[in-house]
């Protein structure tokens, strides 16, 4: 349990963290440039480095404290500091995006355009730990990990990049992620303060701003839940695709008599927008008449029975030619059993000509030259 800390000491610390001073601006500029360049280069390591130096967690936890106490001037200073940081980051990222003009952005950008409930949960925990680190100075080392976990600067950088190339839909997703992180940190900080400081518990319920913050965080559950359900559905589809691919492979290899080793499954895709879902399987075959329509129907029935769900299967067969010369088999050695001698190894033509001129031990006529 966190030991109570004097309110005077907390107020002094949070007042310092809410200031818009030179260190905050310098660190914001550096974090914005590093994060934007890392996103353009699609480098996770560079983006993580930007998270480490971003100072935005400080005014946010200061705002949490001010909200609980109902100190509107301190809330305004903290949010103004944060707004200045957001404006700087937006301008820098949009400018770099306009200069780079990449036609396609990488996965590091796309990952920050589809937030869900998991992101809100991360922000809540991060806000709690950030505030705990302020209450307990010995836990200050947790701030670096918190900055990485909550990732406030990268979503704003993504927003600036997407706006620079007029990608409005993904830009809304990045803005939603930033809002989830922002409100999650505020709410996590509020809850940590009221749990750890008994003198602040009653003040939270009297603070209208605190209740509004918690209410806005609750409203985020609506769009984030939809995104989370979509994420679950995508995971289920990936699992179904893997199961179907295994079923097709097993059916082609083991369940059909004529395919067997004459076929190779090269790719599988499923179109879930059709009813029933359409499976397209690409198969390389050395016999151009395989698989037959009957065999495809057998495979389709096998898949539907295995999955308990109806699919339609289409097989795209690509015929391959197998080319190679014929070769005579090597003689197999005969084991010595019951006095039967082993087969003699093959002799070279030179050895055959030498032995042809010598008498044989059993007085048989010499071998004739070929």
PDB file of C-alpha atoms in Angstrom, residues 159-330:
ATOM      1  CA  UNK A 159      -2.149  11.355 -37.563  1.00  0.00           C
ATOM      2  CA  UNK A 160       0.101  14.031 -39.066  1.00  0.00           C
ATOM      3  CA  UNK A 161       1.518  11.638 -41.658  1.00  0.00           C
ATOM      4  CA  UNK A 162      -1.917  10.455 -42.731  1.00  0.00           C
ATOM      5  CA  UNK A 163      -3.301  13.980 -42.949  1.00  0.00           C
ATOM      6  CA  UNK A 164      -0.350  14.978 -45.141  1.00  0.00           C
ATOM      7  CA  UNK A 165      -1.404  12.376 -47.722  1.00  0.00           C
ATOM      8  CA  UNK A 166      -5.153  12.903 -47.161  1.00  0.00           C
ATOM      9  CA  UNK A 167      -5.913   9.469 -45.743  1.00  0.00           C
ATOM     10  CA  UNK A 168      -8.933  10.584 -43.732  1.00  0.00           C
ATOM     11  CA  UNK A 169     -10.300   7.198 -42.614  1.00  0.00           C
ATOM     12  CA  UNK A 170      -7.054   5.833 -41.096  1.00  0.00           C
ATOM     13  CA  UNK A 171      -6.396   9.310 -39.647  1.00  0.00           C
ATOM     14  CA  UNK A 172      -9.607   9.020 -37.621  1.00  0.00           C
ATOM     15  CA  UNK A 173      -8.350   5.729 -36.242  1.00  0.00           C
ATOM     16  CA  UNK A 174      -5.066   7.330 -35.146  1.00  0.00           C
ATOM     17  CA  UNK A 175      -6.989  10.190 -33.500  1.00  0.00           C
ATOM     18  CA  UNK A 176      -9.163   7.676 -31.655  1.00  0.00           C
ATOM     19  CA  UNK A 177      -6.057   5.867 -30.400  1.00  0.00           C
ATOM     20  CA  UNK A 178      -4.619   9.139 -29.078  1.00  0.00           C
ATOM     21  CA  UNK A 179      -7.930   9.956 -27.360  1.00  0.00           C
ATOM     22  CA  UNK A 180      -8.008   6.497 -25.767  1.00  0.00           C
ATOM     23  CA  UNK A 181      -4.455   6.905 -24.487  1.00  0.00           C
ATOM     24  CA  UNK A 182      -5.127  10.418 -23.229  1.00  0.00           C
ATOM     25  CA  UNK A 183      -8.315   9.637 -21.339  1.00  0.00           C
ATOM     26  CA  UNK A 184      -6.966   6.286 -20.158  1.00  0.00           C
ATOM     27  CA  UNK A 185      -3.954   7.948 -18.549  1.00  0.00           C
ATOM     28  CA  UNK A 186      -6.129  10.602 -16.925  1.00  0.00           C
ATOM     29  CA  UNK A 187      -8.578   8.039 -15.568  1.00  0.00           C
ATOM     30  CA  UNK A 188      -5.823   5.709 -14.380  1.00  0.00           C
ATOM     31  CA  UNK A 189      -4.129   8.604 -12.585  1.00  0.00           C
ATOM     32  CA  UNK A 190      -7.410   9.659 -10.959  1.00  0.00           C
ATOM     33  CA  UNK A 191      -8.110   6.188  -9.635  1.00  0.00           C
ATOM     34  CA  UNK A 192      -4.576   5.762  -8.304  1.00  0.00           C
ATOM     35  CA  UNK A 193      -4.726   9.084  -6.466  1.00  0.00           C
ATOM     36  CA  UNK A 194      -8.029   8.365  -4.761  1.00  0.00           C
ATOM     37  CA  UNK A 195      -6.933   4.850  -3.773  1.00  0.00           C
ATOM     38  CA  UNK A 196      -3.571   5.946  -2.366  1.00  0.00           C
ATOM     39  CA  UNK A 197      -4.602   9.264  -0.789  1.00  0.00           C
ATOM     40  CA  UNK A 198      -7.530   9.018   1.585  1.00  0.00           C
ATOM     41  CA  UNK A 199      -7.901  12.801   1.705  1.00  0.00           C
ATOM     42  CA  UNK A 200      -8.624  12.900  -2.024  1.00  0.00           C
ATOM     43  CA  UNK A 201     -11.361  10.271  -2.182  1.00  0.00           C
ATOM     44  CA  UNK A 202     -14.228  12.554  -1.282  1.00  0.00           C
ATOM     45  CA  UNK A 203     -12.901  15.309  -3.507  1.00  0.00           C
ATOM     46  CA  UNK A 204     -13.170  13.118  -6.608  1.00  0.00           C
ATOM     47  CA  UNK A 205     -16.927  12.752  -6.216  1.00  0.00           C
ATOM     48  CA  UNK A 206     -17.267  16.511  -5.753  1.00  0.00           C
ATOM     49  CA  UNK A 207     -15.083  17.215  -8.797  1.00  0.00           C
ATOM     50  CA  UNK A 208     -17.240  17.650 -11.872  1.00  0.00           C
ATOM     51  CA  UNK A 209     -14.203  17.583 -14.125  1.00  0.00           C
ATOM     52  CA  UNK A 210     -13.173  14.219 -12.693  1.00  0.00           C
ATOM     53  CA  UNK A 211     -16.600  12.749 -13.328  1.00  0.00           C
ATOM     54  CA  UNK A 212     -16.597  14.160 -16.868  1.00  0.00           C
ATOM     55  CA  UNK A 213     -13.185  12.585 -17.495  1.00  0.00           C
ATOM     56  CA  UNK A 214     -14.400   9.188 -16.313  1.00  0.00           C
ATOM     57  CA  UNK A 215     -17.585   9.591 -18.367  1.00  0.00           C
ATOM     58  CA  UNK A 216     -15.646  10.390 -21.539  1.00  0.00           C
ATOM     59  CA  UNK A 217     -13.435   7.370 -20.923  1.00  0.00           C
ATOM     60  CA  UNK A 218     -16.566   5.262 -20.593  1.00  0.00           C
ATOM     61  CA  UNK A 219     -17.936   6.621 -23.869  1.00  0.00           C
ATOM     62  CA  UNK A 220     -14.801   5.434 -25.630  1.00  0.00           C
ATOM     63  CA  UNK A 221     -15.916   1.891 -24.857  1.00  0.00           C
ATOM     64  CA  UNK A 222     -18.454   2.108 -27.698  1.00  0.00           C
ATOM     65  CA  UNK A 223     -16.092   2.484 -30.690  1.00  0.00           C
ATOM     66  CA  UNK A 224     -13.279   0.556 -29.031  1.00  0.00           C
ATOM     67  CA  UNK A 225     -15.521  -2.426 -28.319  1.00  0.00           C
ATOM     68  CA  UNK A 226     -16.486  -2.583 -31.991  1.00  0.00           C
ATOM     69  CA  UNK A 227     -12.821  -2.584 -32.982  1.00  0.00           C
ATOM     70  CA  UNK A 228     -12.069  -5.270 -30.411  1.00  0.00           C
ATOM     71  CA  UNK A 229     -14.859  -7.492 -31.722  1.00  0.00           C
ATOM     72  CA  UNK A 230     -13.481  -7.034 -35.235  1.00  0.00           C
ATOM     73  CA  UNK A 231     -10.058  -8.060 -33.947  1.00  0.00           C
ATOM     74  CA  UNK A 232     -11.528 -11.197 -32.387  1.00  0.00           C
ATOM     75  CA  UNK A 233     -13.360 -12.005 -35.617  1.00  0.00           C
ATOM     76  CA  UNK A 234     -10.156 -11.609 -37.618  1.00  0.00           C
ATOM     77  CA  UNK A 235      -8.342 -13.950 -35.239  1.00  0.00           C
ATOM     78  CA  UNK A 236     -11.125 -16.505 -35.625  1.00  0.00           C
ATOM     79  CA  UNK A 237     -10.915 -16.228 -39.405  1.00  0.00           C
ATOM     80  CA  UNK A 238      -7.148 -16.734 -39.328  1.00  0.00           C
ATOM     81  CA  UNK A 239      -7.626 -19.818 -37.170  1.00  0.00           C
ATOM     82  CA  UNK A 240     -10.308 -21.133 -39.519  1.00  0.00           C
ATOM     83  CA  UNK A 241      -8.045 -20.503 -42.502  1.00  0.00           C
ATOM     84  CA  UNK A 242      -5.237 -22.494 -40.883  1.00  0.00           C
ATOM     85  CA  UNK A 243      -7.609 -25.353 -40.086  1.00  0.00           C
ATOM     86  CA  UNK A 244      -9.028 -25.349 -43.604  1.00  0.00           C
ATOM     87  CA  UNK A 245      -5.553 -25.327 -45.119  1.00  0.00           C
ATOM     88  CA  UNK A 246      -4.549 -28.319 -42.981  1.00  0.00           C
ATOM     89  CA  UNK A 247      -7.770 -30.098 -43.960  1.00  0.00           C
ATOM     90  CA  UNK A 248      -7.154 -29.455 -47.668  1.00  0.00           C
ATOM     91  CA  UNK A 249      -3.578 -30.644 -47.395  1.00  0.00           C
ATOM     92  CA  UNK A 250      -4.616 -33.801 -45.565  1.00  0.00           C
ATOM     93  CA  UNK A 251      -7.393 -34.457 -48.035  1.00  0.00           C
ATOM     94  CA  UNK A 252      -5.183 -33.991 -51.078  1.00  0.00           C
ATOM     95  CA  UNK A 253      -2.412 -36.118 -49.628  1.00  0.00           C
ATOM     96  CA  UNK A 254      -4.305 -38.874 -47.854  1.00  0.00           C
ATOM     97  CA  UNK A 255      -7.953 -38.877 -48.842  1.00  0.00           C
ATOM     98  CA  UNK A 256      -7.669 -39.018 -52.612  1.00  0.00           C
ATOM     99  CA  UNK A 257      -6.345 -42.116 -54.321  1.00  0.00           C
ATOM    100  CA  UNK A 258      -5.086 -40.624 -57.575  1.00  0.00           C
ATOM    101  CA  UNK A 259      -3.589 -37.337 -56.348  1.00  0.00           C
ATOM    102  CA  UNK A 260      -1.084 -38.419 -53.704  1.00  0.00           C
ATOM    103  CA  UNK A 261       2.467 -37.538 -54.604  1.00  0.00           C
ATOM    104  CA  UNK A 262       1.440 -36.089 -57.982  1.00  0.00           C
ATOM    105  CA  UNK A 263       0.202 -32.809 -56.454  1.00  0.00           C
ATOM    106  CA  UNK A 264       1.520 -29.944 -54.333  1.00  0.00           C
ATOM    107  CA  UNK A 265      -0.633 -27.380 -52.544  1.00  0.00           C
ATOM    108  CA  UNK A 266       0.903 -23.941 -53.240  1.00  0.00           C
ATOM    109  CA  UNK A 267      -1.647 -21.547 -51.726  1.00  0.00           C
ATOM    110  CA  UNK A 268      -5.036 -21.212 -50.053  1.00  0.00           C
ATOM    111  CA  UNK A 269      -7.306 -18.171 -49.669  1.00  0.00           C
ATOM    112  CA  UNK A 270     -10.855 -17.782 -48.351  1.00  0.00           C
ATOM    113  CA  UNK A 271     -13.392 -15.189 -49.478  1.00  0.00           C
ATOM    114  CA  UNK A 272     -15.557 -14.689 -46.391  1.00  0.00           C
ATOM    115  CA  UNK A 273     -17.836 -12.211 -48.150  1.00  0.00           C
ATOM    116  CA  UNK A 274     -19.588 -15.007 -50.031  1.00  0.00           C
ATOM    117  CA  UNK A 275     -22.123 -17.426 -48.621  1.00  0.00           C
ATOM    118  CA  UNK A 276     -20.940 -20.116 -48.319  1.00  0.00           C
ATOM    119  CA  UNK A 277     -17.347 -18.850 -47.988  1.00  0.00           C
ATOM    120  CA  UNK A 278     -15.308 -19.579 -51.093  1.00  0.00           C
ATOM    121  CA  UNK A 279     -12.025 -21.462 -50.724  1.00  0.00           C
ATOM    122  CA  UNK A 280      -9.547 -21.019 -53.557  1.00  0.00           C
ATOM    123  CA  UNK A 281      -6.752 -23.583 -53.546  1.00  0.00           C
ATOM    124  CA  UNK A 282      -3.834 -23.451 -55.960  1.00  0.00           C
ATOM    125  CA  UNK A 283      -2.352 -26.858 -56.750  1.00  0.00           C
ATOM    126  CA  UNK A 284       0.654 -27.799 -58.868  1.00  0.00           C
ATOM    127  CA  UNK A 285       0.155 -31.172 -60.560  1.00  0.00           C
ATOM    128  CA  UNK A 286       2.325 -33.313 -62.780  1.00  0.00           C
ATOM    129  CA  UNK A 287      -0.741 -34.960 -64.342  1.00  0.00           C
ATOM    130  CA  UNK A 288      -2.806 -32.279 -66.117  1.00  0.00           C
ATOM    131  CA  UNK A 289      -6.114 -34.132 -65.769  1.00  0.00           C
ATOM    132  CA  UNK A 290      -5.965 -34.076 -61.965  1.00  0.00           C
ATOM    133  CA  UNK A 291      -7.700 -33.273 -59.765  1.00  0.00           C
ATOM    134  CA  UNK A 292     -11.016 -34.175 -61.318  1.00  0.00           C
ATOM    135  CA  UNK A 293     -14.318 -32.522 -60.449  1.00  0.00           C
ATOM    136  CA  UNK A 294     -15.275 -35.600 -58.479  1.00  0.00           C
ATOM    137  CA  UNK A 295     -12.106 -35.435 -56.425  1.00  0.00           C
ATOM    138  CA  UNK A 296     -12.664 -31.747 -55.670  1.00  0.00           C
ATOM    139  CA  UNK A 297     -16.181 -32.559 -54.505  1.00  0.00           C
ATOM    140  CA  UNK A 298     -14.794 -35.278 -52.201  1.00  0.00           C
ATOM    141  CA  UNK A 299     -12.300 -32.828 -50.718  1.00  0.00           C
ATOM    142  CA  UNK A 300     -15.035 -30.218 -50.237  1.00  0.00           C
ATOM    143  CA  UNK A 301     -17.246 -32.714 -48.391  1.00  0.00           C
ATOM    144  CA  UNK A 302     -14.317 -33.725 -46.187  1.00  0.00           C
ATOM    145  CA  UNK A 303     -13.571 -30.090 -45.276  1.00  0.00           C
ATOM    146  CA  UNK A 304     -17.210 -29.325 -44.477  1.00  0.00           C
ATOM    147  CA  UNK A 305     -17.460 -32.373 -42.222  1.00  0.00           C
ATOM    148  CA  UNK A 306     -14.218 -31.480 -40.437  1.00  0.00           C
ATOM    149  CA  UNK A 307     -15.182 -27.828 -39.891  1.00  0.00           C
ATOM    150  CA  UNK A 308     -18.900 -28.279 -39.216  1.00  0.00           C
ATOM    151  CA  UNK A 309     -19.466 -25.380 -41.613  1.00  0.00           C
ATOM    152  CA  UNK A 310     -20.236 -25.229 -45.319  1.00  0.00           C
ATOM    153  CA  UNK A 311     -17.518 -24.065 -47.680  1.00  0.00           C
ATOM    154  CA  UNK A 312     -17.327 -24.039 -51.449  1.00  0.00           C
ATOM    155  CA  UNK A 313     -14.011 -25.250 -52.863  1.00  0.00           C
ATOM    156  CA  UNK A 314     -12.463 -24.199 -56.152  1.00  0.00           C
ATOM    157  CA  UNK A 315      -9.119 -25.697 -57.154  1.00  0.00           C
ATOM    158  CA  UNK A 316      -6.841 -23.921 -59.576  1.00  0.00           C
ATOM    159  CA  UNK A 317      -4.517 -26.531 -61.011  1.00  0.00           C
ATOM    160  CA  UNK A 318      -1.242 -25.640 -62.641  1.00  0.00           C
ATOM    161  CA  UNK A 319       0.311 -28.408 -64.696  1.00  0.00           C
ATOM    162  CA  UNK A 320       4.065 -28.893 -64.400  1.00  0.00           C
ATOM    163  CA  UNK A 321       6.239 -31.014 -66.677  1.00  0.00           C
ATOM    164  CA  UNK A 322       8.609 -33.502 -65.037  1.00  0.00           C
ATOM    165  CA  UNK A 323      11.672 -33.978 -67.270  1.00  0.00           C
ATOM    166  CA  UNK A 324      14.536 -36.386 -66.689  1.00  0.00           C
ATOM    167  CA  UNK A 325      16.432 -39.214 -68.457  1.00  0.00           C
ATOM    168  CA  UNK A 326      15.826 -42.856 -67.738  1.00  0.00           C
ATOM    169  CA  UNK A 327      18.492 -44.681 -65.694  1.00  0.00           C
ATOM    170  CA  UNK A 328      19.041 -48.413 -65.176  1.00  0.00           C
ATOM    171  CA  UNK A 329      18.719 -49.561 -61.553  1.00  0.00           C
ATOM    172  CA  UNK A 330      21.837 -50.487 -59.598  1.00  0.00           C
TER     173      UNK A 330
END
